[in-house]
Coordinates of C-alpha atoms in Angstrom, one line a residue:
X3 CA 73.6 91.0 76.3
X4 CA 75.7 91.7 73.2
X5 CA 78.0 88.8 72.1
X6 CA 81.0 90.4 71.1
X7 CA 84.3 90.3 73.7
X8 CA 86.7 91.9 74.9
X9 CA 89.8 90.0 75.9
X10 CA 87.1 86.8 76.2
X11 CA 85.0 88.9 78.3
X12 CA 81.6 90.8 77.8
X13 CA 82.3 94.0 75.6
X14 CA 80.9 96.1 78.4
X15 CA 84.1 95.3 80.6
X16 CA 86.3 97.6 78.3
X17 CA 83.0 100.2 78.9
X18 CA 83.4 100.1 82.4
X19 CA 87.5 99.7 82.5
X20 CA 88.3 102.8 81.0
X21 CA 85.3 104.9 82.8
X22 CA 86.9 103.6 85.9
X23 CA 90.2 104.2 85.1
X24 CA 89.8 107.7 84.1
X25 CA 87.4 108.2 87.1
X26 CA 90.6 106.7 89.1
X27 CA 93.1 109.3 86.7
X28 CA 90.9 112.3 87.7
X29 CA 90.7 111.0 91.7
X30 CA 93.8 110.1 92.7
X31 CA 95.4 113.1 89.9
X32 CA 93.2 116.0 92.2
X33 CA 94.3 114.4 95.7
X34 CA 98.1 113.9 94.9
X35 CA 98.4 117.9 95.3
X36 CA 95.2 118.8 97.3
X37 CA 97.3 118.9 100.6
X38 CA 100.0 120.5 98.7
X39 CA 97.4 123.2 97.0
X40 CA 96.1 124.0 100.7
X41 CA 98.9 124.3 102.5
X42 CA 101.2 126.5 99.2
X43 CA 101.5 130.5 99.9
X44 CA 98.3 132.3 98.9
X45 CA 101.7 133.9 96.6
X46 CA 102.0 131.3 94.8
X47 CA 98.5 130.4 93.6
X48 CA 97.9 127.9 97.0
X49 CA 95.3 129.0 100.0
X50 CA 97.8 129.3 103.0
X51 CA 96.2 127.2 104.9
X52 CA 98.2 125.5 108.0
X53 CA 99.0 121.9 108.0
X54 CA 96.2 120.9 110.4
X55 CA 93.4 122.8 109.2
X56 CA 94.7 121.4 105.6
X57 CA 95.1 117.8 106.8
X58 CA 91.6 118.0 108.4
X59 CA 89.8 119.1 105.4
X60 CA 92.0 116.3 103.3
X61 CA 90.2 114.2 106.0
X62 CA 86.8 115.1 105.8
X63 CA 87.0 115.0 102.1
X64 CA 88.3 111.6 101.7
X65 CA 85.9 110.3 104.6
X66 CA 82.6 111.7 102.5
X67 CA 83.7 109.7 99.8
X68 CA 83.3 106.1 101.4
X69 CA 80.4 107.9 103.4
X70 CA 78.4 108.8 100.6
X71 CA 79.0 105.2 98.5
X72 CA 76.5 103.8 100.8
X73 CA 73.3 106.6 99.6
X74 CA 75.0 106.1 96.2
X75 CA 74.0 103.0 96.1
X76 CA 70.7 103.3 97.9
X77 CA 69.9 106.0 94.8
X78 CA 71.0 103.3 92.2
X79 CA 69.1 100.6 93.7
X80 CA 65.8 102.5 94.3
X81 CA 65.6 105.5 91.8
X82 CA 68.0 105.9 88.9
X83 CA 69.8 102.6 88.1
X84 CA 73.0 101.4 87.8
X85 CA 73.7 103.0 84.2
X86 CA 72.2 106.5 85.1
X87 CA 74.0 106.6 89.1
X88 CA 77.3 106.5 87.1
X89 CA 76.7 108.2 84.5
X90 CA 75.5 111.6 86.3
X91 CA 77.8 110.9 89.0
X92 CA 80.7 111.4 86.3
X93 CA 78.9 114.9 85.7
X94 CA 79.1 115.5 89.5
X95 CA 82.9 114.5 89.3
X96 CA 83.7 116.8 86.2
X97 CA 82.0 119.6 87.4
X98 CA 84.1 119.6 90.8
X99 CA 86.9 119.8 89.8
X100 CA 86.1 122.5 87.2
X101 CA 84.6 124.1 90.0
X102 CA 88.0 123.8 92.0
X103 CA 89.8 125.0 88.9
X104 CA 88.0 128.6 89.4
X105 CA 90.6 131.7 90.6
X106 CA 88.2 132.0 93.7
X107 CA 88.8 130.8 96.7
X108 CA 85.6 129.6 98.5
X109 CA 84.2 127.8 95.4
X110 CA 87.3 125.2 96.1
X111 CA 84.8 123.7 98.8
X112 CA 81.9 123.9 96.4
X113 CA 84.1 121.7 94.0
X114 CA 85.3 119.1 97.2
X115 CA 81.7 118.5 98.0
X116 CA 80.8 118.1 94.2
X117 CA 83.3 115.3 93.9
X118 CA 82.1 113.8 97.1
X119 CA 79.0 113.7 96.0
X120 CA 79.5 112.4 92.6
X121 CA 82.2 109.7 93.3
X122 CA 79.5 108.2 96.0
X123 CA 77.0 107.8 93.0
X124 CA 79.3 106.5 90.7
X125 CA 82.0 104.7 92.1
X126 CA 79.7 101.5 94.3
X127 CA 77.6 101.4 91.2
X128 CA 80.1 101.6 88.1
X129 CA 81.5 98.6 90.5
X130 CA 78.2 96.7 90.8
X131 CA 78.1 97.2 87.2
X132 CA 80.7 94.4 86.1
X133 CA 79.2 91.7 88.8
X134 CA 76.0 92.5 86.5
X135 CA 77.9 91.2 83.1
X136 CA 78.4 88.0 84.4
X137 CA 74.9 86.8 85.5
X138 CA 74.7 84.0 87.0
X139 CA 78.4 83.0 86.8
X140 CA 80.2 83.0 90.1
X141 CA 84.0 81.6 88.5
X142 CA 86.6 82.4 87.7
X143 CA 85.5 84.0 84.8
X144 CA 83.6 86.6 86.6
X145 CA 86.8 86.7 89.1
X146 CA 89.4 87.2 86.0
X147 CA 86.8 89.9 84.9
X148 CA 87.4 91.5 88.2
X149 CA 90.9 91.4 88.3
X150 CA 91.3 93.0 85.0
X151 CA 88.6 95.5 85.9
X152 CA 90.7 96.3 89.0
X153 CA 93.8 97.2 86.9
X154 CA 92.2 99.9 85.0
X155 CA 91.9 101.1 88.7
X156 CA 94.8 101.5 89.4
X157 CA 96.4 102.6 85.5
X158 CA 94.6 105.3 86.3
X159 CA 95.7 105.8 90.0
X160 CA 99.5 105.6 88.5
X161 CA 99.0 108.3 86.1
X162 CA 96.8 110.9 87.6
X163 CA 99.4 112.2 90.0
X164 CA 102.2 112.0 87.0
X165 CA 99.5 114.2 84.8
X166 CA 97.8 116.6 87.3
X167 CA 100.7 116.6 89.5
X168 CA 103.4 117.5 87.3
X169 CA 100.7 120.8 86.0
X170 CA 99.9 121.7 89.4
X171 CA 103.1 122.0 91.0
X172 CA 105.1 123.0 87.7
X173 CA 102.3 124.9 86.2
X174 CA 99.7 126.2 88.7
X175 CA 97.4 124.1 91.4
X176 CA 94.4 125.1 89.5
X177 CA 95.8 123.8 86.1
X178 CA 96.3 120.2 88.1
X179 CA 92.3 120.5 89.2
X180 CA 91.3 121.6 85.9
X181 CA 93.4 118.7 84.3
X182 CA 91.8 115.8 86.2
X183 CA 88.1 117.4 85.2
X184 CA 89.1 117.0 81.4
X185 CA 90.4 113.4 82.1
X186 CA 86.8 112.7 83.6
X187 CA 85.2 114.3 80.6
X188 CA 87.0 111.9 78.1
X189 CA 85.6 108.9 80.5
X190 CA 82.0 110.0 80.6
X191 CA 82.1 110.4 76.4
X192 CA 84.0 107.3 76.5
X193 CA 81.5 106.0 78.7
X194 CA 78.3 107.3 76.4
X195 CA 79.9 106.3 73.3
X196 CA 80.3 102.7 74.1
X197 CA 77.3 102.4 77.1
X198 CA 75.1 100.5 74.7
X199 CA 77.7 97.2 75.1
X200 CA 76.3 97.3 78.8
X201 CA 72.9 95.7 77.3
X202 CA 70.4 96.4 80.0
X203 CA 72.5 95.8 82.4
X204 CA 71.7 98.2 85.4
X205 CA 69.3 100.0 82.9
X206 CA 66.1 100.4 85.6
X207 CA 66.5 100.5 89.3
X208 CA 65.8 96.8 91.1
X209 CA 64.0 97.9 94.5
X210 CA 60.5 100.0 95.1
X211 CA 57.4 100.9 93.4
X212 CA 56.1 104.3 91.9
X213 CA 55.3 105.8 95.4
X214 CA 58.8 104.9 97.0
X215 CA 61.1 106.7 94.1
X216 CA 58.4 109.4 94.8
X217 CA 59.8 109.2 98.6
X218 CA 63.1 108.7 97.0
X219 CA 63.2 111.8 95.1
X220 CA 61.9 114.1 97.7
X221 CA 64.4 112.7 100.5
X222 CA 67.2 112.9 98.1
X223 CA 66.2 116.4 97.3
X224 CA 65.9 118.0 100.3
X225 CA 69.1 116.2 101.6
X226 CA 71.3 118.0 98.4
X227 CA 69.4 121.5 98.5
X228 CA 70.3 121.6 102.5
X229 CA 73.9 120.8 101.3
X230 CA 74.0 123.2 98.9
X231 CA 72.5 126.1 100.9
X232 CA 75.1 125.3 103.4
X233 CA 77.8 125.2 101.1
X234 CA 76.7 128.6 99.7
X235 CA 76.4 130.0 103.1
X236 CA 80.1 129.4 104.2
X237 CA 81.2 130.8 100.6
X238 CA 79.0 134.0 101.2
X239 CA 81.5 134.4 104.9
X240 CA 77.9 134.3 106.9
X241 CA 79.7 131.8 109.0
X242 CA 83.7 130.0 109.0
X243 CA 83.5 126.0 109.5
X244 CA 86.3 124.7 111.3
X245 CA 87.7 122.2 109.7
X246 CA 89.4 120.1 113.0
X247 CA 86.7 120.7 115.1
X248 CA 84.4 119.5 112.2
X249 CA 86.9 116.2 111.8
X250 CA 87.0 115.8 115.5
X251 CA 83.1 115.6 115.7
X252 CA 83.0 113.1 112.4
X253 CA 85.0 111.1 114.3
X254 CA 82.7 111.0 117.6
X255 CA 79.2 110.4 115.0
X256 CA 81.1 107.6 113.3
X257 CA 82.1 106.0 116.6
X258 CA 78.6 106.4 118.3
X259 CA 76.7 105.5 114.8
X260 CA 78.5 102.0 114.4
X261 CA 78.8 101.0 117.9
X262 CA 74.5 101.7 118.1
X263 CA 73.9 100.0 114.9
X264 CA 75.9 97.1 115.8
X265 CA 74.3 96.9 119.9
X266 CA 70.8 96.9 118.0
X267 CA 71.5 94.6 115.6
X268 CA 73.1 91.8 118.0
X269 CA 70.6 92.7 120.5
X270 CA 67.6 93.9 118.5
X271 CA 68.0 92.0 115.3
X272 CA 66.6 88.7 115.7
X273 CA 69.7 87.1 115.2
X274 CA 70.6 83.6 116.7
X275 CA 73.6 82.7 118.9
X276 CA 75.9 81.9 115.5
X277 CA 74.2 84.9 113.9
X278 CA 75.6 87.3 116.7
X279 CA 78.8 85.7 117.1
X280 CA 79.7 87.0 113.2
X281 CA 78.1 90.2 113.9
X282 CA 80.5 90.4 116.3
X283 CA 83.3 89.3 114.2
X284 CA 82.4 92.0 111.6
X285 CA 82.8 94.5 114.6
X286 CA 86.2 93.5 115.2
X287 CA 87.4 94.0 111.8
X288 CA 85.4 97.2 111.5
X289 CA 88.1 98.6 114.0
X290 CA 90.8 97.2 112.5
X291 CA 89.8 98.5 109.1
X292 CA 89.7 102.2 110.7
X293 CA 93.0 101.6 112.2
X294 CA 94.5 100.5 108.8
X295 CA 92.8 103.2 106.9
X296 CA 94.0 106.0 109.5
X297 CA 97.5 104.9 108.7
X298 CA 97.6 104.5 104.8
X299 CA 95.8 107.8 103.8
X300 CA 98.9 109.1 105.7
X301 CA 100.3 108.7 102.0
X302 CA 98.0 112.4 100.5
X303 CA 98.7 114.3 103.7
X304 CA 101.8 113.9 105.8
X305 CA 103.3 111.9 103.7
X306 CA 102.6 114.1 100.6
X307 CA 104.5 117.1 103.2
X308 CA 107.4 114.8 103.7
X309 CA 108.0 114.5 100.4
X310 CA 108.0 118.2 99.4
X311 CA 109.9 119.7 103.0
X312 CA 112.3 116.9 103.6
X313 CA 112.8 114.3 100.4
X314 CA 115.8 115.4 98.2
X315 CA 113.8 114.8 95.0
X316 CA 116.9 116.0 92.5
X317 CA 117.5 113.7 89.9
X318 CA 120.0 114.5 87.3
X319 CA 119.5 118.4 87.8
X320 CA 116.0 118.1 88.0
X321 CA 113.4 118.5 90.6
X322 CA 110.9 115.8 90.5
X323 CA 107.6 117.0 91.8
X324 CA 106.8 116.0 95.0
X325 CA 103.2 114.4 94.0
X326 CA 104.8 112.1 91.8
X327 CA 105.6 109.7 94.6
X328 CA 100.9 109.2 94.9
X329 CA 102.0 106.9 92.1
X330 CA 104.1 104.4 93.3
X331 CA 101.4 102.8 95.6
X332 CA 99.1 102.0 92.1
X333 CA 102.4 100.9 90.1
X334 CA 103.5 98.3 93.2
X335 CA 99.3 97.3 93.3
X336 CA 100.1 96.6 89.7
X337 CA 102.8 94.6 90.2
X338 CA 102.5 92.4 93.3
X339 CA 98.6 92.4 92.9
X340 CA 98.9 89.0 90.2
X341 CA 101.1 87.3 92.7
X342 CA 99.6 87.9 96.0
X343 CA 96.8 86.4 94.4
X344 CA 98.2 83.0 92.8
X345 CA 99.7 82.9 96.5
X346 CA 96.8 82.6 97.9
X347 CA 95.4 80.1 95.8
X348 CA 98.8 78.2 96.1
X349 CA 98.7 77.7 99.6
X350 CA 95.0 77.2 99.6
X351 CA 95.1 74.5 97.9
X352 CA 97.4 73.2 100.1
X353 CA 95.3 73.9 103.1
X354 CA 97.7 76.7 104.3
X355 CA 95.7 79.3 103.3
X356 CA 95.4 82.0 106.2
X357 CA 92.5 82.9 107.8
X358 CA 90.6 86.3 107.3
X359 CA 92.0 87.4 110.7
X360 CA 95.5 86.0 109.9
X361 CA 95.5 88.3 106.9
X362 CA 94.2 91.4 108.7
X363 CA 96.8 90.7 111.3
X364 CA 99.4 90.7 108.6
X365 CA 98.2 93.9 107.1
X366 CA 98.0 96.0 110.2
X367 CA 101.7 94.8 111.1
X368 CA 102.8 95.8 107.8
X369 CA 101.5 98.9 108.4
X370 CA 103.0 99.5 111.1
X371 CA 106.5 98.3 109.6
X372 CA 105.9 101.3 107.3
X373 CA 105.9 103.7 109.7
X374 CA 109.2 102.3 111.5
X375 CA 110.5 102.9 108.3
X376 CA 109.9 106.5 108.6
X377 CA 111.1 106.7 111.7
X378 CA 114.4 106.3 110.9
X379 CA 114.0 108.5 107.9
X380 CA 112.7 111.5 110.2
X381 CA 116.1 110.8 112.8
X382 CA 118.3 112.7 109.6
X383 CA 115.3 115.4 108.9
X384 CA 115.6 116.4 112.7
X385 CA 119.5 116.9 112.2
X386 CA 118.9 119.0 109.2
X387 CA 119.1 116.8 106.2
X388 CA 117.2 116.0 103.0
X389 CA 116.3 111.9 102.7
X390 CA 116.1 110.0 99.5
X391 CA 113.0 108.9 98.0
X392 CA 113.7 105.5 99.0
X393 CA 112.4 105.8 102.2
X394 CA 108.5 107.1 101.4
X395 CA 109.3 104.5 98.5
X396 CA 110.0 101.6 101.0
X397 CA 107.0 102.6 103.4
X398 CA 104.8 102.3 100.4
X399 CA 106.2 99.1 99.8
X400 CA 105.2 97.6 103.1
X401 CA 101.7 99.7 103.1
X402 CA 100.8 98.1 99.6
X403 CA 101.4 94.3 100.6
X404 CA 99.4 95.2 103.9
X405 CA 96.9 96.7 101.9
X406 CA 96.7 93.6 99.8
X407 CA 96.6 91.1 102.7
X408 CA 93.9 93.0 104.6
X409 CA 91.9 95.1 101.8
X410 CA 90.8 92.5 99.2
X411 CA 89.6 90.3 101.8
X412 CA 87.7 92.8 103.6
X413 CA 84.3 92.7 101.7
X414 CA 84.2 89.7 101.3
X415 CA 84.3 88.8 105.0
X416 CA 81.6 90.8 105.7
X417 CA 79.3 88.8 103.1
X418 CA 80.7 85.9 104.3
X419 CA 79.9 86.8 108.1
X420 CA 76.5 89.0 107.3
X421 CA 73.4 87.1 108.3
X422 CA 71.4 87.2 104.8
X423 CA 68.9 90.0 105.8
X424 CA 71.8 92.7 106.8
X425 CA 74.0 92.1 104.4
X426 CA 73.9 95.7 102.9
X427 CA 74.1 97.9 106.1
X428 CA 77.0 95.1 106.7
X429 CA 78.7 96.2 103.6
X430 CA 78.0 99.9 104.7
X431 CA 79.7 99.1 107.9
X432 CA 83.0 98.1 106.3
X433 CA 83.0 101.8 104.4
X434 CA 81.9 103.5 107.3
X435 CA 85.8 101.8 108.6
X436 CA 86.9 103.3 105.5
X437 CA 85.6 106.7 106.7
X438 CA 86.3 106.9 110.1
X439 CA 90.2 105.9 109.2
X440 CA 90.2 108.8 106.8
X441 CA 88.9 111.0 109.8
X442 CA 91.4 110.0 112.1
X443 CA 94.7 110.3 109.7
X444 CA 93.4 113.5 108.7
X445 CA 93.5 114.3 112.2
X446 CA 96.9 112.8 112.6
X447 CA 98.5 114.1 110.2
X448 CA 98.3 117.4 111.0
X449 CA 100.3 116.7 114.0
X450 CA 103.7 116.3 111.7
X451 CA 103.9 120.0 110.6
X452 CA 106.9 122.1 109.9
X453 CA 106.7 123.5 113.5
X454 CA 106.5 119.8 115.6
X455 CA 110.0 118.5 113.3
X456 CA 111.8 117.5 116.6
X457 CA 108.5 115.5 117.7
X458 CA 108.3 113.7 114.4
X459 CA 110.5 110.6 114.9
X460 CA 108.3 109.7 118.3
X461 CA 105.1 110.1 116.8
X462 CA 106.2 108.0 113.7
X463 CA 107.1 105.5 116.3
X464 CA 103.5 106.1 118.1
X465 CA 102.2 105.3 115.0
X466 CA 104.2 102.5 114.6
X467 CA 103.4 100.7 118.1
X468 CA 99.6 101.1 117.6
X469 CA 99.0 99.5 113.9
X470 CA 101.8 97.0 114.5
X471 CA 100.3 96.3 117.8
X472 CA 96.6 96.4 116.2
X473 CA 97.8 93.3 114.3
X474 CA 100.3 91.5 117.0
X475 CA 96.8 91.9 119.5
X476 CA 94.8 90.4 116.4
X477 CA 96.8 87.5 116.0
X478 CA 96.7 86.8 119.6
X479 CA 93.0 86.1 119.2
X480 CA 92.9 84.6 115.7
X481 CA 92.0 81.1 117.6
X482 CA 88.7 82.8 119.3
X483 CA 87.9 85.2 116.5
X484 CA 87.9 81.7 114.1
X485 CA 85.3 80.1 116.3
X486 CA 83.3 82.9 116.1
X487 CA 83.1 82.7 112.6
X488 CA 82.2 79.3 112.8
X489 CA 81.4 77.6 109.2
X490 CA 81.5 81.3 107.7
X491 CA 85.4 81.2 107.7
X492 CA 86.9 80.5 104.8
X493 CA 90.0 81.9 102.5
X494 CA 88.7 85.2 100.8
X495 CA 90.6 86.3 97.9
X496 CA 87.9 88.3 96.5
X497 CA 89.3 91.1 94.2

């Protein structure tokens, strides 16, 4: 490992921090007007596409990309490495949303499932990455690297919508696209220029022999040309997916998938009675984490509508695009992220630390706080009038500090609570969560369309009274859920 550092870390951490940030740019840039592209008049460069089969597809899309970081890291593991997983997974990223840049229509999919596939290669591995510059150091160093790898996360989540946003709206939707692929091409050269500061870090795979990549290759072959060949066959019109009824099934595989997994594992496993007990824990805050999920990535579909059909976005005689507003949940991340933090080790070292399920309980209530918010908002929109920005800018508010009391904690309760041998199908529990949230807003959201505005105040308040009451039922059973953690419990603040 090279000597020189960066900010008294391992030069590789400014590799990594500005390939992840412009990974982040190009991410959050393309899905701060993907709802808005779908659902625009086919007149004005967007695909006509109604709010639910838009929503739906928003969904789907943002599901596949926690679904696929599980194989994604299975391929780094086992066949290409850490170093190759991101770097042609930043090829996969480009490409899509060059892809999605094209006048035609059906290669818009094409370019979706490109990006899913590519941000599941590279975004667990460019992650797994850092933890690799600090061998064996497991301090505060190696957290302080984290938390500054984090903020190039979210630099780039603040300035993607501000960039591609402001292009797509203003512009044209497919200049937006096109925009976040060039961001993604200055992170891959930044990323090749400066890769040899990553020493060998991640160079060769960790797990198999000759005859398993041999597997490997085949499995992950056949898997990506039946994608493709289905991909092809809905652009060639030989058959229409439906995007709901597609959602609406995820959500059903998801559902059945975890709740066998977990069965076998407490039943099948070999686990002993403490062993179960956590395995049951992690259960528990699988559900809440698809209840939290479902509610937040309300911000790139319904809330993304509200801003554009009911926020009076006029400041000074000018129109600010509606996309900009993706940004405020990255700039209040960067922010409150430093204090919530030192908070937590304030009162830990007090003792007052709360637990994991006090924190999840605090983040699904926030949540739901959020989306009272709204429903006040949406009692002017059914009388006719604009709101001000304050009130998507006040939800965000809440859904960012319940984001940071229940998201940073989340992995590392489950390697807290995994027993040793299951940790990794563990981990891919908690973004299978991820997923099946994403599958369920997408679902929701649809419902708050142009043509259900006198239903929208009641569902904002259905909304409401499930996360909030998610958390108020949580906290109910924090005594319980603590014993079932046993000696596992302890104040996570992981980054």
């Amino acid at each position: 490992m090279t000597e020189k550092t960066w900010a008294g870390h391992p030069r590789g951490l400014s590799t990594l921090f500005f390939t992840e940030m412009w990974e982040r740019f190009s991410y959050y840039g393309m899905r701060a007007i993907l709802v808005l592209a779908m659902v625009a008049g086919i007149e004005t460069g967007g695909m006509g596409l109604d709010d639910q089969t838009a929503t739906a597809v928003y969904g789907i899309y943002t599901a596949g990309v926690y679904l696929l970081a599980v194989p994604g890291g299975w391929i780094a593991d086992r066949l290409l490495g850490l170093q190759r997983a991101v770097w042609y997974g930043g090829i996969l990223i480009a490409a899509g949303h060059f892809t999605m840049a094209l006048p035609f229509g059906p290669t818009f999919y094409l370019g979706l499932l490109l990006i899913v596939l590519g941000t599941g290669l590279l975004k667990p591995n460019v992650s797994a990455l850092v933890g690799h510059l600090y061998p064996g150091d497991m301090g505060a160093r190696r957290d302080a690297g984290f938390s500054i790898y984090y903020m190039g996360i979210n630099i780039g989540g603040f300035a993607g919508p501000l960039v591609c946003g402001l292009l797509g709206e203003r512009v044209g939707w497919h200049w937006g696209f096109g925009a976040a692929g060039v961001f993604m091409v200055l992170g891959l050269i930044q990323y090749r220029m400066t890769s040899h500061y990553l020493g060998g870090a991640g160079v060769e795979p960790q797990l198999g022999d000759a005859a398993g990549r041999r597997r490997g290759w085949i499995a992950v072959g056949s898997a990506t040309v039946a994608l493709l060949a289905v991909a092809f066959a809905a652009m060639a019109g030989l058959f229409v997916i439906d995007a709901v009824a597609m959602a609406s099934a995820g959500v059903y595989v998801i559902v059945g998938a975890a709740a066998a997994f977990f069965a076998w594992v407490i039943g099948f496993g070999g686990l002993d009675a403490d062993e179960r007990k956590r395995v049951g824990v992690i259960a528990v805050f699988f559900v809440c984490a698809a209840v939290f999920w479902s509610g937040f990535e309300q911000a790139g579909s319904s809330f993304n509508l509200f801003a554009e059909r009911y926020t009076d976005r006029v400041m000074f005689g000018w129109e600010m695009p509606a996309s900009w507003l993706q940004s405020v949940n990255s700039l209040f991340i960067i922010l409150l992220a430093p204090g919530f933090a030192a908070l937590w080790v304030h009162l830990g070292r007090r003792n007052l630390d709360p637990s994991i399920p006090a924190k999840f309980s605090l983040g699904l209530i926030q949540m739901g706080l959020g989306f009272l918010v709204l429903y006040f908002a949406a009692q002017f929109v059914v009388q006719g009038e604009q709101v001000l920005p304050t009130w998507l800018i006040l939800t965000y508010l809440l859904h960012t500090t319940g984001e940071l009391c229940l998201s940073p904690v989340g992995l590392s309760a489950v390697t807290k609570l995994a027993p040793p041998r299951y940790v990794g199908q563990m981990m891919g529990t908690w973004f299978m969560g991820a997923a099946l949230g994403n599958l369920i807003g997408g679902l929701i959201a649809g419902y708050f369309g142009d043509d259900s505005v006198a239903e929208m105040p009641s569902r904002f308040m259905t909304v409401f009274l499930t996360t909030a009451g998610f958390g108020v039922l949580l906290a109910l059973f924090i005594g319980p859920i603590k014993k079932l953690e046993g000696r596992a419990d302890g104040s996570a603040t992981s980054h």
